[in-house]
Amino acid sequence: MSFIEAASVDDLPVGTMKHVEIRGIEIALANVNGTVYAVSDRCGHQNASLSKGKLDGKIITCPLHHAQFDVTTGKMVSGMVELSLPGMDRTPKKFQDALKAIGELTSHIKTHDLPPFPVKVAGNRIFVKV
Ligand code: FES
């Protein structure tokens, strides 16, 4: 493992995330109050791209089923959430039943912590150890 240049600090303002791919590994960079962290950009539940989710402080929320992870450690802090869609009650019952069945199956998929990656910043450049 060695540090590989991943991005410019200018491309990662405070409170934002950025997807990068290094040696085939998809990584989410996150700037938490000026400190850059790196974790896998694949949700520990069903692989959604976490960098397309929401960053609130040090917590990433997955855009797909809303599991949450601490970006400073990669640890899961809460599991997936079953969502109900607006207007669901006006859809055909078969459709509602199918979505309910998918939700039930999805809720049994174990959610794993994210692998974290060491980060160092030198000047304007962000390096990630992979
Ligand atoms: S894919 Fe992230 S919570 Fe399901």
mmCIF file of N, CA, C and O and ligand atoms in Angstrom, residues 43 45-46 48 62 64-67, ligand 1:
data_model
loop_
_atom_site.group_PDB
_atom_site.id
_atom_site.type_symbol
_atom_site.label_atom_id
_atom_site.label_comp_id
_atom_site.label_asym_id
_atom_site.label_seq_id
_atom_site.Cartn_x
_atom_site.Cartn_y
_atom_site.Cartn_z
ATOM 1 N N CYS A 43 -21.758 1.532 -0.285
ATOM 2 C CA CYS A 43 -22.488 1.335 0.957
ATOM 3 C C CYS A 43 -22.332 -0.104 1.446
ATOM 4 O O CYS A 43 -22.353 -1.044 0.646
ATOM 5 N N HIS A 45 -24.421 -1.808 2.804
ATOM 6 C CA HIS A 45 -25.693 -2.516 2.701
ATOM 7 C C HIS A 45 -25.842 -3.133 1.312
ATOM 8 O O HIS A 45 -25.746 -4.338 1.166
ATOM 9 N N GLN A 46 -26.061 -2.308 0.299
ATOM 10 C CA GLN A 46 -26.247 -2.832 -1.058
ATOM 11 C C GLN A 46 -25.467 -2.034 -2.092
ATOM 12 O O GLN A 46 -25.902 -1.894 -3.234
ATOM 13 N N ALA A 48 -24.695 1.075 -2.815
ATOM 14 C CA ALA A 48 -24.982 2.384 -3.420
ATOM 15 C C ALA A 48 -23.774 3.301 -3.249
ATOM 16 O O ALA A 48 -22.967 3.133 -2.324
ATOM 17 N N CYS A 62 -26.659 7.206 3.292
ATOM 18 C CA CYS A 62 -26.751 6.541 1.988
ATOM 19 C C CYS A 62 -27.965 7.054 1.218
ATOM 20 O O CYS A 62 -29.052 7.175 1.789
ATOM 21 N N LEU A 64 -29.682 5.498 -0.954
ATOM 22 C CA LEU A 64 -30.650 4.471 -1.359
ATOM 23 C C LEU A 64 -31.608 4.083 -0.232
ATOM 24 O O LEU A 64 -32.815 4.224 -0.371
ATOM 25 N N HIS A 65 -31.089 3.604 0.875
ATOM 26 C CA HIS A 65 -31.968 3.183 1.987
ATOM 27 C C HIS A 65 -31.632 3.897 3.290
ATOM 28 O O HIS A 65 -32.048 3.487 4.362
ATOM 29 N N HIS A 66 -30.789 4.912 3.206
ATOM 30 C CA HIS A 66 -30.528 5.839 4.308
ATOM 31 C C HIS A 66 -29.778 5.256 5.512
ATOM 32 O O HIS A 66 -29.875 5.806 6.613
ATOM 33 N N ALA A 67 -29.028 4.184 5.324
ATOM 34 C CA ALA A 67 -28.109 3.761 6.381
ATOM 35 C C ALA A 67 -27.109 4.897 6.604
ATOM 36 O O ALA A 67 -26.833 5.681 5.684
HETATM 37 S S1 FES B 1 -27.581 0.600 -0.232
HETATM 38 FE FE1 FES B 1 -27.103 1.962 1.366
HETATM 39 S S2 FES B 1 -28.630 1.643 2.839
HETATM 40 FE FE2 FES B 1 -29.119 0.251 1.262
#
